[in-house]
DNA sequence: CAGTGAGCGAGCTTCCGCTTGACTT
């Protein structure tokens, strides 16, 4: 067997490296960390210098025993995990668990997977950096202490199974604070004035220019005043500025920027982006996708130059080296780039192709020359007013990297559609064809989307490339945050137009506002947990907490701080806060008193209960049991009004009898419904108001449903009444003992015999069983 | 598929960062 065993973190990496090293080297993967803190008793001996209790988790036992076996057959073991805190710790855990001896162990590192980099690494091995390992240990222990002490506090004080942690709790806080900013935002409006001008050129052709008033006008009266001045005045080009400018390409992708761009350009969720990128990585098409580095290997730089020169010409190429600005970046890998930059497209699924092409364009553009632009600003004066109109134009003189790639921006701003201005001269007079004043409302801050939350977290140095996607899925799984679309509302805006000197035309227009797509909204439970943590754990919830502990981890890594001292200082204070928070009597429910029920005089409160947010009528007394009603899906504790809460208690209500049985109207998980004779009938969520719907309408709905159900049955069998062929939303299917079974496309549903049905049923249930087993 | 919210108590939940796995309508 091989003389040398090399251990890296990822199997895909192992495969590539093995090719570079030749047959004396066997390359294996540890699949990340092989040990972790035990779950029992914190996995930390708190009274004994915070001694960590490490165990090999069950799912890692197989790989550990395989590595042990291979180690025995090898002369030298090369620990080639990443060159960062976590990578160093992995190397150390490997040497501990495999029982490696210093004389036949080598620690090597490389930042890029190229033959040259790896052969150089082999030439200059070192030993394990124990200070860096200690820094990782401090990080791990701190996160465990925080997570495993805070979460149980929430179980006792709020609800079981909740969680809190250094990263996730701050991510939720960002979303809660943003939501509150938006809720408390009061829009104001002003007027935006757009003028349309023209002049005749030498050929007597009309040339048009659009310009905007340099300032916004505060009120309608002022806007009217200005428009009236403009009715009979002179417009003149007062100033003309032509300025060359340029634009530079964005750096190559990191995990965070890839998630942002794939979200904006391809509509991928953060998790989806990572899943597709993983596929591309495993099939050797891109470099590693969990990275905070914008660095490209010299190999990549040279190939880029070749590809760009051949495809677009030498003028389009420019060497660039990018430096990361990210807080706490560890840069163990390259930026995300195509493995073979000469391939501008690949074979694979549609999503793989699209993500690959995005990565290819971004990488190549990052090594291309600047785009050269010419910006023109024309200032148009109004004879008897101080106000000015501004027209801007932009001409691309040389497209440079724009030929390949344009980074998308989060919000399309109103003046992002720059146009070309016609040739103009200073002093030139202009005719005016129209001036329009349009009311514009100020906008509240933007809610976070998954990628923009990642961007913010990265800015704060919270979380790592490998955890962005999992963290976002955790806070959604815990029910702290929902990813949702919201339809938004309509509002009237005023438009006043002056056209060809005619009297002013004032009219109302409706505009849509507040529409949201795939944005992150906090839930009631998210807000309650957030407020509780903020009140009792200021230090942890501070946006700078991670940054400040990172500084201490760095000191530990440099050997200037003892890790147990750092942890001790933190824990003593933190643990005190934990105990204090437990002294708070009763549960934390985020209770809000809305007022009094005018009918009964009882207090109306909203809060979170065991099953979610609810409204409560009156408090528990010896002679009184409160009434409860769950809030509707779109209602929030923060925003519900007394009237809306009182409405909740009006249901369920009886609207009369049909066939001598009462019809009861209520709202369930799937919207408003009528219950009658043990059956449920949905109300039309848009047109039927459950609070006012009448008996006649109820009967109508029940009869309509019965009629529809009649058509639902496509076929029945006399011999076996339990088997039915039904018409469903997705076409015909077999129903048997309350379970549904598919009918293959090749069969005609109407002509199936009972035997055929039973065969399909037994096949179907077999599939279900095997599915569950695994 | 549509209701729940009293209290008891056993046993469970939970962190962050490294990695992929083996699953389907």
PDB file of C-alpha atoms (C1' of nucleotides) in Angstrom, chain A residues 10 33 86 139-140 143-144 155 161 163 166-168 288 290 464 466-467 610-612 670 771 774, chain B residues 1-9 11-25:
ATOM      1  CA  UNK A  10     -13.613  16.956   1.832  1.00  0.00           C
ATOM      2  CA  UNK A  33     -14.717  17.307  12.243  1.00  0.00           C
ATOM      3  CA  UNK A  86     -11.338  24.886  12.570  1.00  0.00           C
ATOM      4  CA  UNK A 139     -14.851  29.147  20.388  1.00  0.00           C
ATOM      5  CA  UNK A 140     -16.455  25.738  20.677  1.00  0.00           C
ATOM      6  CA  UNK A 143     -20.859  28.442  21.832  1.00  0.00           C
ATOM      7  CA  UNK A 144     -21.826  25.334  23.775  1.00  0.00           C
ATOM      8  CA  UNK A 155     -37.971  26.035  27.600  1.00  0.00           C
ATOM      9  CA  UNK A 161     -37.884  22.974  22.209  1.00  0.00           C
ATOM     10  CA  UNK A 163     -33.289  27.487  20.996  1.00  0.00           C
ATOM     11  CA  UNK A 166     -24.599  33.388  19.697  1.00  0.00           C
ATOM     12  CA  UNK A 167     -25.428  33.463  16.000  1.00  0.00           C
ATOM     13  CA  UNK A 168     -29.085  32.555  15.555  1.00  0.00           C
ATOM     14  CA  UNK A 288     -14.926  24.985  -3.054  1.00  0.00           C
ATOM     15  CA  UNK A 290     -17.815  27.625   1.337  1.00  0.00           C
ATOM     16  CA  UNK A 464     -19.334  31.511   8.752  1.00  0.00           C
ATOM     17  CA  UNK A 466     -20.590  26.957   6.197  1.00  0.00           C
ATOM     18  CA  UNK A 467     -23.327  28.121   8.551  1.00  0.00           C
ATOM     19  CA  UNK A 610     -48.834  26.697  24.080  1.00  0.00           C
ATOM     20  CA  UNK A 611     -50.125  26.433  20.531  1.00  0.00           C
ATOM     21  CA  UNK A 612     -49.276  29.900  19.337  1.00  0.00           C
ATOM     22  CA  UNK A 670     -57.427  26.430   6.442  1.00  0.00           C
ATOM     23  CA  UNK A 771     -40.057   4.665   1.972  1.00  0.00           C
ATOM     24  CA  UNK A 774     -35.278   4.330   5.208  1.00  0.00           C
TER      25      UNK A 774
ATOM     26  C1'  DC B   1     -57.464  18.789   7.520  1.00  0.00           C
ATOM     27  C1'  DA B   2     -60.719  22.627  10.576  1.00  0.00           C
ATOM     28  C1'  DG B   3     -62.219  22.187  18.339  1.00  0.00           C
ATOM     29  C1'  DT B   4     -57.004  22.889  21.907  1.00  0.00           C
ATOM     30  C1'  DG B   5     -54.880  27.335  26.252  1.00  0.00           C
ATOM     31  C1'  DA B   6     -55.849  23.457  34.189  1.00  0.00           C
ATOM     32  C1'  DG B   7     -51.900  20.669  36.185  1.00  0.00           C
ATOM     33  C1'  DC B   8     -48.916  16.745  37.114  1.00  0.00           C
ATOM     34  C1'  DG B   9     -44.523  14.540  35.675  1.00  0.00           C
ATOM     35  C1'  DG B  11     -38.219  12.319  29.155  1.00  0.00           C
ATOM     36  C1'  DC B  12     -36.984  15.056  25.455  1.00  0.00           C
ATOM     37  C1'  DT B  13     -35.603  19.464  23.216  1.00  0.00           C
ATOM     38  C1'  DT B  14     -30.714  22.992  22.541  1.00  0.00           C
ATOM     39  C1'  DC B  15     -25.304  25.570  20.413  1.00  0.00           C
ATOM     40  C1'  DC B  16     -21.660  26.622  16.135  1.00  0.00           C
ATOM     41  C1'  DG B  17     -18.693  24.881  12.464  1.00  0.00           C
ATOM     42  C1'  DC B  18     -16.405  21.359   9.747  1.00  0.00           C
ATOM     43  C1'  DT B  19     -18.262  17.832   6.160  1.00  0.00           C
ATOM     44  C1'  DT B  20     -21.785  14.876   3.146  1.00  0.00           C
ATOM     45  C1'  DG B  21     -25.604  11.456   3.213  1.00  0.00           C
ATOM     46  C1'  DA B  22     -29.715   8.929   1.132  1.00  0.00           C
ATOM     47  C1'  DC B  23     -33.926  10.188   0.527  1.00  0.00           C
ATOM     48  C1'  DT B  24     -39.128  11.468  -2.903  1.00  0.00           C
ATOM     49  C1'  DT B  25     -44.272  13.923  -4.429  1.00  0.00           C
TER      50       DT B  25
END
